[in-house]
PDB file of C-alpha atoms in Angstrom:
ATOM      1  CA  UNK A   1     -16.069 -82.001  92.466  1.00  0.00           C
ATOM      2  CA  UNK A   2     -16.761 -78.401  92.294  1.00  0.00           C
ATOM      3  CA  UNK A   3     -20.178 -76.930  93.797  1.00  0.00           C
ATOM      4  CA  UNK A   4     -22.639 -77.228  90.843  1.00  0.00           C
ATOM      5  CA  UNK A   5     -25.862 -74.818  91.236  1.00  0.00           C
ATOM      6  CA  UNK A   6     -29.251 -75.761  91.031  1.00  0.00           C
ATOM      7  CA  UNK A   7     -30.096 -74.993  86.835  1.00  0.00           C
ATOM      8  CA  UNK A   8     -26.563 -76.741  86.177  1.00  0.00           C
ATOM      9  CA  UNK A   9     -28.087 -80.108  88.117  1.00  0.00           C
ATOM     10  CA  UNK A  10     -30.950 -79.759  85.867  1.00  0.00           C
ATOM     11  CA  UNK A  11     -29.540 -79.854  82.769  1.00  0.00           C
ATOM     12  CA  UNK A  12     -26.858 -82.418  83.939  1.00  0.00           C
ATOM     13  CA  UNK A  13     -29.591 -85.122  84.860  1.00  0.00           C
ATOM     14  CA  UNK A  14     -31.203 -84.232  81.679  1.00  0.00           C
ATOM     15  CA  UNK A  15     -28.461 -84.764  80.029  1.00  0.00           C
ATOM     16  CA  UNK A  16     -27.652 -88.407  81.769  1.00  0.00           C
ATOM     17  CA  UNK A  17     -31.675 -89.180  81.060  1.00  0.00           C
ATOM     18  CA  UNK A  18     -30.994 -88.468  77.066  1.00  0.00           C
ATOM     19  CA  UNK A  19     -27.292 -91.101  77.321  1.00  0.00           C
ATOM     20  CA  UNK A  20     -29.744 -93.359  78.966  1.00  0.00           C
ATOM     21  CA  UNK A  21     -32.644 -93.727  77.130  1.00  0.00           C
ATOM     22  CA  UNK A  22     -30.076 -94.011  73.731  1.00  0.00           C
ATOM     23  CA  UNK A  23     -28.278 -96.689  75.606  1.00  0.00           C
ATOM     24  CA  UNK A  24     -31.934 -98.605  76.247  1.00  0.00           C
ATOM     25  CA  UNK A  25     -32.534 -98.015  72.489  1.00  0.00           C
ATOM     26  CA  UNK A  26     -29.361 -99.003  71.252  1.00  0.00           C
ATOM     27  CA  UNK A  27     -29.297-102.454  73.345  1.00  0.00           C
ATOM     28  CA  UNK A  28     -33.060-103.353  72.451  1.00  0.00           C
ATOM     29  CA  UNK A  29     -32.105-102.970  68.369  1.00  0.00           C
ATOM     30  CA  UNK A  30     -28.891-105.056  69.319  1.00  0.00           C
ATOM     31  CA  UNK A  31     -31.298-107.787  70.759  1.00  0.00           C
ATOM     32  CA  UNK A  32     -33.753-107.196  68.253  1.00  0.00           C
ATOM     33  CA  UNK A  33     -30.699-107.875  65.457  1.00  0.00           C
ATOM     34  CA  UNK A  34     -29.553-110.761  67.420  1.00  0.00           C
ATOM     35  CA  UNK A  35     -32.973-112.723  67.275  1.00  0.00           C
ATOM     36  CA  UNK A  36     -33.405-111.626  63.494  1.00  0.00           C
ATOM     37  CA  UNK A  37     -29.896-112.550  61.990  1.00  0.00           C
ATOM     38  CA  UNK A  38     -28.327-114.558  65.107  1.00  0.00           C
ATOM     39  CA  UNK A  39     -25.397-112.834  64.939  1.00  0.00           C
ATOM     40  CA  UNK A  40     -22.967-112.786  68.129  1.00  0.00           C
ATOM     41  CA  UNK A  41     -24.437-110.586  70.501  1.00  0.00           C
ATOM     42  CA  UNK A  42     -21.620-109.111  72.599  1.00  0.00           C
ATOM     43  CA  UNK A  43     -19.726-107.117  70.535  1.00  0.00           C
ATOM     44  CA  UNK A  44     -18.423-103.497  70.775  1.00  0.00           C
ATOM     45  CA  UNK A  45     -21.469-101.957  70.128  1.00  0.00           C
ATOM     46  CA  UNK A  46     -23.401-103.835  72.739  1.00  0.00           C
ATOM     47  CA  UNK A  47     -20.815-103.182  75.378  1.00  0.00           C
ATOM     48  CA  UNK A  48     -20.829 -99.288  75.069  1.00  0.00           C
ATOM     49  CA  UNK A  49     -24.495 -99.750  75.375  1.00  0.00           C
ATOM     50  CA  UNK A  50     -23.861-101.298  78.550  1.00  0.00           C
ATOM     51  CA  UNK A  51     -21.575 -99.018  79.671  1.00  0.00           C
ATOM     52  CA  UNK A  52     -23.348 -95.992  79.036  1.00  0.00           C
ATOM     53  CA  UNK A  53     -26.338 -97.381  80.535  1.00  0.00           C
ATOM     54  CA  UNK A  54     -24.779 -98.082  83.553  1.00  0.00           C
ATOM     55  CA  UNK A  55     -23.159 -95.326  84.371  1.00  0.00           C
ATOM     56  CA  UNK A  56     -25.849 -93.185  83.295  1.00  0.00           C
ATOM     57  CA  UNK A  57     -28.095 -94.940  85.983  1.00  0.00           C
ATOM     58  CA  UNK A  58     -25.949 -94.815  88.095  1.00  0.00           C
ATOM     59  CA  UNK A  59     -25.679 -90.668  87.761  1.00  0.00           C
ATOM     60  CA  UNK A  60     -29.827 -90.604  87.445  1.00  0.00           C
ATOM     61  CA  UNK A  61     -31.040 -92.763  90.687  1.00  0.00           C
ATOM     62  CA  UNK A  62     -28.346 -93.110  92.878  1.00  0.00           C
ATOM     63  CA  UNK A  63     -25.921 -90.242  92.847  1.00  0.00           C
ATOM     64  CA  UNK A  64     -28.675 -87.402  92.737  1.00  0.00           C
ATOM     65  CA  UNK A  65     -30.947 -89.385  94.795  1.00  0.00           C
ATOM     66  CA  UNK A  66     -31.538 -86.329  96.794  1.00  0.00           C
TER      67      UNK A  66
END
């Protein structure tokens, strides 16, 4: 990966700390939907959620740890 400087780290963990608190709100109104109409709870929706929130922990806490 190319040399990023310090304003571009910035804006790239601020960026990973907006896809992850959207991820945290999409997956609580899937569970909130779940308990209301007991519909199936893993579906497409619920796995991008899951995706996006792990990956964008993973970029927040343990990538730019430092």
């Amino acid at each position: 990966m190319p040399q990023i400087t310090n304003g571009s780290i910035k804006l790239e963990r601020i960026l990973y700390r907006i896809i992850f608190i959207f991820a945290l709100i999409t997956l609580a109104l899937r569970l909130l939907y779940y308990f209301a109409f007991q519909d199936k709870f893993l579906d497409f929706n619920t796995c991008t959620g899951i995706v996006l929130l792990v990956y964008s922990y993973d970029n927040i806490f343990i990538k730019n740890k430092s």
